[in-house]
Amino acid sequence: MNTKLINSAAGVINAALTQNRTAAGIALALDSAGMLMTPETAAELAGLRARFAASDHSVDEDPIAFALTDKADTDDVRPQVRKLRALLAGQDQQVQAARALHVKYPDSEHCQHDAEQWPCQTLTALGGLGGAS
């Protein structure tokens, strides 16, 4: 029995009960808190933690972040990790494409793409300047 996990789950359940949630609402709250896993997911997480523990990284580092590094690139890397890497690469390309659209008019303080005040909200949300600033 893991007392820490039980107390954490009890806290989530109590918070859901104070909001008059149904049993399904309580289950949803537990799932949202990451406390519900299939046996396969739990086994995969345990395997990642074991690989991380055997590595030369400090315990403060994130095992999931480690799984995405080149050091974790071995033949047994899970297909989900490869999918995640592909997804992140695709999202990075989409962000770069969006940044390229949002450029400042050379003679105005506005964005050429959406005519908002420079820098536009889209560019600010993407975290930086696009093309010509």
mmCIF file of N, CA, C and O in Angstrom, residues 7-74:
data_model
loop_
_atom_site.group_PDB
_atom_site.id
_atom_site.type_symbol
_atom_site.label_atom_id
_atom_site.label_comp_id
_atom_site.label_asym_id
_atom_site.label_seq_id
_atom_site.Cartn_x
_atom_site.Cartn_y
_atom_site.Cartn_z
ATOM 1 N N ASN A 7 -3.518 8.989 -0.089
ATOM 2 C CA ASN A 7 -3.881 10.309 0.420
ATOM 3 C C ASN A 7 -4.117 11.292 -0.731
ATOM 4 O O ASN A 7 -5.026 12.123 -0.666
ATOM 5 N N SER A 8 -3.315 11.202 -1.777
ATOM 6 C CA SER A 8 -3.512 12.069 -2.944
ATOM 7 C C SER A 8 -4.858 11.783 -3.597
ATOM 8 O O SER A 8 -5.605 12.703 -3.943
ATOM 9 N N ALA A 9 -5.161 10.512 -3.780
ATOM 10 C CA ALA A 9 -6.455 10.135 -4.381
ATOM 11 C C ALA A 9 -7.606 10.575 -3.488
ATOM 12 O O ALA A 9 -8.627 11.073 -3.978
ATOM 13 N N ALA A 10 -7.450 10.421 -2.189
ATOM 14 C CA ALA A 10 -8.501 10.847 -1.254
ATOM 15 C C ALA A 10 -8.727 12.350 -1.367
ATOM 16 O O ALA A 10 -9.871 12.822 -1.324
ATOM 17 N N GLY A 11 -7.659 13.116 -1.542
ATOM 18 C CA GLY A 11 -7.794 14.564 -1.709
ATOM 19 C C GLY A 11 -8.564 14.920 -2.977
ATOM 20 O O GLY A 11 -9.420 15.811 -2.969
ATOM 21 N N VAL A 12 -8.270 14.224 -4.082
ATOM 22 C CA VAL A 12 -8.980 14.464 -5.348
ATOM 23 C C VAL A 12 -10.451 14.088 -5.204
ATOM 24 O O VAL A 12 -11.348 14.825 -5.637
ATOM 25 N N ILE A 13 -10.719 12.932 -4.578
ATOM 26 C CA ILE A 13 -12.100 12.482 -4.374
ATOM 27 C C ILE A 13 -12.854 13.463 -3.481
ATOM 28 O O ILE A 13 -13.993 13.842 -3.774
ATOM 29 N N ASN A 14 -12.214 13.917 -2.396
ATOM 30 C CA ASN A 14 -12.860 14.867 -1.493
ATOM 31 C C ASN A 14 -13.198 16.165 -2.215
ATOM 32 O O ASN A 14 -14.301 16.707 -2.053
ATOM 33 N N ALA A 15 -12.273 16.668 -3.034
ATOM 34 C CA ALA A 15 -12.537 17.899 -3.782
ATOM 35 C C ALA A 15 -13.696 17.698 -4.747
ATOM 36 O O ALA A 15 -14.550 18.579 -4.902
ATOM 37 N N ALA A 16 -13.757 16.534 -5.386
ATOM 38 C CA ALA A 16 -14.865 16.246 -6.307
ATOM 39 C C ALA A 16 -16.184 16.142 -5.549
ATOM 40 O O ALA A 16 -17.221 16.609 -6.026
ATOM 41 N N LEU A 17 -16.161 15.538 -4.368
ATOM 42 C CA LEU A 17 -17.378 15.407 -3.571
ATOM 43 C C LEU A 17 -17.892 16.766 -3.107
ATOM 44 O O LEU A 17 -19.103 16.992 -3.069
ATOM 45 N N THR A 18 -16.988 17.671 -2.760
ATOM 46 C CA THR A 18 -17.423 19.003 -2.320
ATOM 47 C C THR A 18 -18.065 19.781 -3.465
ATOM 48 O O THR A 18 -18.800 20.732 -3.223
ATOM 49 N N GLN A 19 -17.799 19.364 -4.697
ATOM 50 C CA GLN A 19 -18.420 19.997 -5.863
ATOM 51 C C GLN A 19 -19.668 19.220 -6.309
ATOM 52 O O GLN A 19 -20.170 19.438 -7.408
ATOM 53 N N ASN A 20 -20.128 18.297 -5.465
ATOM 54 C CA ASN A 20 -21.311 17.471 -5.745
ATOM 55 C C ASN A 20 -21.191 16.703 -7.060
ATOM 56 O O ASN A 20 -22.135 16.617 -7.834
ATOM 57 N N ARG A 21 -20.028 16.150 -7.293
ATOM 58 C CA ARG A 21 -19.804 15.382 -8.515
ATOM 59 C C ARG A 21 -20.410 13.995 -8.389
ATOM 60 O O ARG A 21 -20.528 13.433 -7.302
ATOM 61 N N THR A 22 -20.773 13.420 -9.517
ATOM 62 C CA THR A 22 -21.275 12.043 -9.557
ATOM 63 C C THR A 22 -20.078 11.095 -9.509
ATOM 64 O O THR A 22 -18.927 11.516 -9.538
ATOM 65 N N ALA A 23 -20.369 9.801 -9.464
ATOM 66 C CA ALA A 23 -19.287 8.811 -9.482
ATOM 67 C C ALA A 23 -18.442 8.975 -10.740
ATOM 68 O O ALA A 23 -17.204 8.888 -10.694
ATOM 69 N N ALA A 24 -19.084 9.229 -11.888
ATOM 70 C CA ALA A 24 -18.345 9.444 -13.136
ATOM 71 C C ALA A 24 -17.493 10.705 -13.036
ATOM 72 O O ALA A 24 -16.359 10.743 -13.539
ATOM 73 N N GLY A 25 -18.012 11.729 -12.385
ATOM 74 C CA GLY A 25 -17.248 12.964 -12.194
ATOM 75 C C GLY A 25 -16.028 12.742 -11.319
ATOM 76 O O GLY A 25 -14.963 13.324 -11.552
ATOM 77 N N ILE A 26 -16.176 11.904 -10.308
ATOM 78 C CA ILE A 26 -15.045 11.575 -9.437
ATOM 79 C C ILE A 26 -14.002 10.797 -10.227
ATOM 80 O O ILE A 26 -12.801 11.074 -10.140
ATOM 81 N N ALA A 27 -14.448 9.839 -11.016
ATOM 82 C CA ALA A 27 -13.521 9.066 -11.849
ATOM 83 C C ALA A 27 -12.800 9.983 -12.833
ATOM 84 O O ALA A 27 -11.592 9.852 -13.056
ATOM 85 N N LEU A 28 -13.528 10.943 -13.411
ATOM 86 C CA LEU A 28 -12.927 11.894 -14.336
ATOM 87 C C LEU A 28 -11.883 12.745 -13.626
ATOM 88 O O LEU A 28 -10.802 13.006 -14.162
ATOM 89 N N ALA A 29 -12.179 13.170 -12.408
ATOM 90 C CA ALA A 29 -11.220 13.952 -11.628
ATOM 91 C C ALA A 29 -9.953 13.147 -11.351
ATOM 92 O O ALA A 29 -8.835 13.662 -11.448
ATOM 93 N N LEU A 30 -10.122 11.868 -11.004
ATOM 94 C CA LEU A 30 -8.954 11.008 -10.777
ATOM 95 C C LEU A 30 -8.131 10.838 -12.050
ATOM 96 O O LEU A 30 -6.908 10.890 -12.024
ATOM 97 N N ASP A 31 -8.819 10.655 -13.184
ATOM 98 C CA ASP A 31 -8.123 10.501 -14.459
ATOM 99 C C ASP A 31 -7.390 11.786 -14.824
ATOM 100 O O ASP A 31 -6.235 11.749 -15.258
ATOM 101 N N SER A 32 -8.036 12.938 -14.623
ATOM 102 C CA SER A 32 -7.411 14.225 -14.919
ATOM 103 C C SER A 32 -6.170 14.450 -14.064
ATOM 104 O O SER A 32 -5.230 15.107 -14.493
ATOM 105 N N ALA A 33 -6.181 13.917 -12.858
ATOM 106 C CA ALA A 33 -5.027 14.042 -11.968
ATOM 107 C C ALA A 33 -3.951 13.008 -12.284
ATOM 108 O O ALA A 33 -2.911 12.967 -11.634
ATOM 109 N N GLY A 34 -4.198 12.175 -13.295
ATOM 110 C CA GLY A 34 -3.207 11.170 -13.693
ATOM 111 C C GLY A 34 -3.127 9.997 -12.746
ATOM 112 O O GLY A 34 -2.095 9.334 -12.657
ATOM 113 N N MET A 35 -4.203 9.721 -12.045
ATOM 114 C CA MET A 35 -4.178 8.657 -11.049
ATOM 115 C C MET A 35 -4.789 7.359 -11.541
ATOM 116 O O MET A 35 -4.797 6.381 -10.808
ATOM 117 N N LEU A 36 -5.314 7.347 -12.762
ATOM 118 C CA LEU A 36 -5.869 6.122 -13.325
ATOM 119 C C LEU A 36 -5.000 5.698 -14.505
ATOM 120 O O LEU A 36 -4.752 6.484 -15.404
ATOM 121 N N MET A 37 -4.544 4.476 -14.497
ATOM 122 C CA MET A 37 -3.720 3.956 -15.590
ATOM 123 C C MET A 37 -4.090 2.519 -15.878
ATOM 124 O O MET A 37 -4.455 1.785 -14.972
ATOM 125 N N THR A 38 -3.922 2.146 -17.132
ATOM 126 C CA THR A 38 -4.069 0.744 -17.479
ATOM 127 C C THR A 38 -2.841 0.014 -16.954
ATOM 128 O O THR A 38 -1.798 0.634 -16.734
ATOM 129 N N PRO A 39 -2.921 -1.303 -16.764
ATOM 130 C CA PRO A 39 -1.737 -2.041 -16.331
ATOM 131 C C PRO A 39 -0.577 -1.878 -17.318
ATOM 132 O O PRO A 39 0.587 -1.811 -16.912
ATOM 133 N N GLU A 40 -0.888 -1.764 -18.611
ATOM 134 C CA GLU A 40 0.174 -1.603 -19.614
ATOM 135 C C GLU A 40 0.878 -0.265 -19.449
ATOM 136 O O GLU A 40 2.104 -0.189 -19.510
ATOM 137 N N THR A 41 0.103 0.804 -19.243
ATOM 138 C CA THR A 41 0.697 2.126 -19.057
ATOM 139 C C THR A 41 1.530 2.164 -17.786
ATOM 140 O O THR A 41 2.630 2.719 -17.767
ATOM 141 N N ALA A 42 1.011 1.570 -16.721
ATOM 142 C CA ALA A 42 1.764 1.525 -15.462
ATOM 143 C C ALA A 42 3.065 0.756 -15.635
ATOM 144 O O ALA A 42 4.112 1.174 -15.133
ATOM 145 N N ALA A 43 3.020 -0.352 -16.373
ATOM 146 C CA ALA A 43 4.238 -1.133 -16.613
ATOM 147 C C ALA A 43 5.227 -0.339 -17.456
ATOM 148 O O ALA A 43 6.440 -0.371 -17.205
ATOM 149 N N GLU A 44 4.734 0.372 -18.463
ATOM 150 C CA GLU A 44 5.614 1.179 -19.305
ATOM 151 C C GLU A 44 6.267 2.291 -18.492
ATOM 152 O O GLU A 44 7.461 2.547 -18.620
ATOM 153 N N LEU A 45 5.487 2.948 -17.631
ATOM 154 C CA LEU A 45 6.035 3.994 -16.781
ATOM 155 C C LEU A 45 7.082 3.421 -15.834
ATOM 156 O O LEU A 45 8.146 4.010 -15.633
ATOM 157 N N ALA A 46 6.806 2.258 -15.270
ATOM 158 C CA ALA A 46 7.784 1.618 -14.381
ATOM 159 C C ALA A 46 9.067 1.295 -15.140
ATOM 160 O O ALA A 46 10.172 1.482 -14.623
ATOM 161 N N GLY A 47 8.928 0.827 -16.390
ATOM 162 C CA GLY A 47 10.109 0.547 -17.211
ATOM 163 C C GLY A 47 10.908 1.800 -17.502
ATOM 164 O O GLY A 47 12.146 1.790 -17.442
ATOM 165 N N LEU A 48 10.229 2.893 -17.829
ATOM 166 C CA LEU A 48 10.929 4.163 -18.068
ATOM 167 C C LEU A 48 11.646 4.637 -16.808
ATOM 168 O O LEU A 48 12.787 5.109 -16.869
ATOM 169 N N ARG A 49 10.966 4.498 -15.676
ATOM 170 C CA ARG A 49 11.601 4.903 -14.415
ATOM 171 C C ARG A 49 12.829 4.045 -14.119
ATOM 172 O O ARG A 49 13.850 4.545 -13.650
ATOM 173 N N ALA A 50 12.743 2.745 -14.393
ATOM 174 C CA ALA A 50 13.879 1.852 -14.160
ATOM 175 C C ALA A 50 15.045 2.224 -15.070
ATOM 176 O O ALA A 50 16.206 2.263 -14.627
ATOM 177 N N ARG A 51 14.761 2.481 -16.350
ATOM 178 C CA ARG A 51 15.822 2.893 -17.290
ATOM 179 C C ARG A 51 16.435 4.209 -16.846
ATOM 180 O O ARG A 51 17.647 4.406 -16.930
ATOM 181 N N PHE A 52 15.588 5.115 -16.379
ATOM 182 C CA PHE A 52 16.084 6.406 -15.926
ATOM 183 C C PHE A 52 16.964 6.232 -14.695
ATOM 184 O O PHE A 52 18.014 6.854 -14.583
ATOM 185 N N ALA A 53 16.523 5.391 -13.768
ATOM 186 C CA ALA A 53 17.289 5.162 -12.540
ATOM 187 C C ALA A 53 18.652 4.548 -12.848
ATOM 188 O O ALA A 53 19.632 4.833 -12.164
ATOM 189 N N ALA A 54 18.721 3.719 -13.890
ATOM 190 C CA ALA A 54 19.986 3.080 -14.252
ATOM 191 C C ALA A 54 20.901 4.023 -15.031
ATOM 192 O O ALA A 54 22.080 3.723 -15.220
ATOM 193 N N SER A 55 20.381 5.155 -15.483
ATOM 194 C CA SER A 55 21.189 6.100 -16.259
ATOM 195 C C SER A 55 22.028 6.954 -15.318
ATOM 196 O O SER A 55 21.918 6.876 -14.101
ATOM 197 N N ASP A 56 22.851 7.786 -15.896
ATOM 198 C CA ASP A 56 23.729 8.644 -15.099
ATOM 199 C C ASP A 56 23.135 10.033 -14.896
ATOM 200 O O ASP A 56 23.840 11.021 -14.855
ATOM 201 N N HIS A 57 21.822 10.105 -14.747
ATOM 202 C CA HIS A 57 21.142 11.381 -14.553
ATOM 203 C C HIS A 57 20.743 11.526 -13.090
ATOM 204 O O HIS A 57 20.509 10.550 -12.399
ATOM 205 N N SER A 58 20.627 12.788 -12.666
ATOM 206 C CA SER A 58 20.196 13.030 -11.292
ATOM 207 C C SER A 58 18.714 12.679 -11.154
ATOM 208 O O SER A 58 17.971 12.698 -12.124
ATOM 209 N N VAL A 59 18.307 12.395 -9.939
ATOM 210 C CA VAL A 59 16.923 11.999 -9.703
ATOM 211 C C VAL A 59 15.959 13.153 -9.886
ATOM 212 O O VAL A 59 14.760 12.944 -9.985
ATOM 213 N N ASP A 60 16.476 14.386 -9.947
ATOM 214 C CA ASP A 60 15.610 15.551 -10.140
ATOM 215 C C ASP A 60 15.141 15.688 -11.584
ATOM 216 O O ASP A 60 14.211 16.422 -11.861
ATOM 217 N N GLU A 61 15.804 15.006 -12.515
ATOM 218 C CA GLU A 61 15.416 15.124 -13.909
ATOM 219 C C GLU A 61 14.143 14.326 -14.185
ATOM 220 O O GLU A 61 13.831 13.361 -13.519
ATOM 221 N N ASP A 62 13.443 14.724 -15.194
ATOM 222 C CA ASP A 62 12.170 14.120 -15.571
ATOM 223 C C ASP A 62 12.409 12.873 -16.416
ATOM 224 O O ASP A 62 13.031 12.957 -17.469
ATOM 225 N N PRO A 63 11.923 11.695 -15.998
ATOM 226 C CA PRO A 63 12.156 10.485 -16.781
ATOM 227 C C PRO A 63 11.508 10.529 -18.159
ATOM 228 O O PRO A 63 12.007 9.958 -19.111
ATOM 229 N N ILE A 64 10.387 11.232 -18.278
ATOM 230 C CA ILE A 64 9.748 11.344 -19.586
ATOM 231 C C ILE A 64 10.611 12.214 -20.496
ATOM 232 O O ILE A 64 10.835 11.884 -21.662
ATOM 233 N N ALA A 65 11.135 13.319 -19.954
ATOM 234 C CA ALA A 65 12.023 14.171 -20.749
ATOM 235 C C ALA A 65 13.269 13.381 -21.150
ATOM 236 O O ALA A 65 13.755 13.486 -22.278
ATOM 237 N N PHE A 66 13.791 12.558 -20.247
ATOM 238 C CA PHE A 66 14.951 11.734 -20.575
ATOM 239 C C PHE A 66 14.637 10.771 -21.706
ATOM 240 O O PHE A 66 15.452 10.560 -22.600
ATOM 241 N N ALA A 67 13.428 10.228 -21.702
ATOM 242 C CA ALA A 67 13.045 9.271 -22.750
ATOM 243 C C ALA A 67 13.055 9.922 -24.123
ATOM 244 O O ALA A 67 13.185 9.241 -25.138
ATOM 245 N N LEU A 68 12.934 11.239 -24.174
ATOM 246 C CA LEU A 68 12.928 11.950 -25.450
ATOM 247 C C LEU A 68 14.317 12.396 -25.895
ATOM 248 O O LEU A 68 14.467 12.948 -26.972
ATOM 249 N N THR A 69 15.336 12.148 -25.089
ATOM 250 C CA THR A 69 16.688 12.566 -25.457
ATOM 251 C C THR A 69 17.360 11.518 -26.334
ATOM 252 O O THR A 69 16.905 10.375 -26.438
ATOM 253 N N ASP A 70 18.462 11.912 -26.957
ATOM 254 C CA ASP A 70 19.227 10.990 -27.787
ATOM 255 C C ASP A 70 19.836 9.856 -26.960
ATOM 256 O O ASP A 70 20.041 8.757 -27.466
ATOM 257 N N LYS A 71 20.149 10.124 -25.685
ATOM 258 C CA LYS A 71 20.720 9.073 -24.837
ATOM 259 C C LYS A 71 19.758 7.910 -24.670
ATOM 260 O O LYS A 71 20.181 6.783 -24.464
ATOM 261 N N ALA A 72 18.481 8.182 -24.742
ATOM 262 C CA ALA A 72 17.482 7.131 -24.584
ATOM 263 C C ALA A 72 17.186 6.444 -25.913
ATOM 264 O O ALA A 72 16.348 5.556 -25.970
ATOM 265 N N ASP A 73 17.858 6.866 -26.970
ATOM 266 C CA ASP A 73 17.615 6.306 -28.302
ATOM 267 C C ASP A 73 18.245 4.924 -28.425
ATOM 268 O O ASP A 73 19.392 4.771 -28.815
ATOM 269 N N THR A 74 17.491 3.933 -28.084
ATOM 270 C CA THR A 74 17.946 2.555 -28.224
ATOM 271 C C THR A 74 16.883 1.797 -28.995
ATOM 272 O O THR A 74 15.826 2.333 -29.313
#
